[in-house]
Amino acid sequence: MGRPIEYPFVKGIEGFPEIIEVKKLEHERQNFGGIWHSDTAYLAEPPMGSMLLAREVPPYGGDTEFAASTRVRSAVRRPAAAAR
């Protein structure tokens, strides 16, 4: 199944370097991660998945979504030039 890895750009919590606290304080205007992104998909051997545990959530907004990128890739058609 794979093993947890340390995220290369954000320091993990003390004693558990593979775990990152994702937090947005009331005065912050930018969310953690900024815009749509795919966690470590660029690595030569990317992790098999990501996990998120929400301990406190706002009554609305703040949506986090997950996508199966392998499924998307298999559904994408080949370019028209390749079909000729």
mmCIF file of C-alpha atoms in Angstrom, residues 19 22 30 41 61 68 76 80:
data_model
loop_
_atom_site.group_PDB
_atom_site.id
_atom_site.type_symbol
_atom_site.label_atom_id
_atom_site.label_comp_id
_atom_site.label_asym_id
_atom_site.label_seq_id
_atom_site.Cartn_x
_atom_site.Cartn_y
_atom_site.Cartn_z
ATOM 1 C CA ILE A 19 1.877 14.854 9.343
ATOM 2 C CA VAL A 22 -3.469 22.452 7.805
ATOM 3 C CA GLN A 30 -5.460 32.875 1.758
ATOM 4 C CA ALA A 41 1.997 14.026 -7.949
ATOM 5 C CA GLY A 61 -17.541 27.159 2.412
ATOM 6 C CA ALA A 68 -8.849 10.237 -8.785
ATOM 7 C CA VAL A 76 -8.853 11.655 -21.527
ATOM 8 C CA ALA A 80 -6.641 14.176 -32.761
#
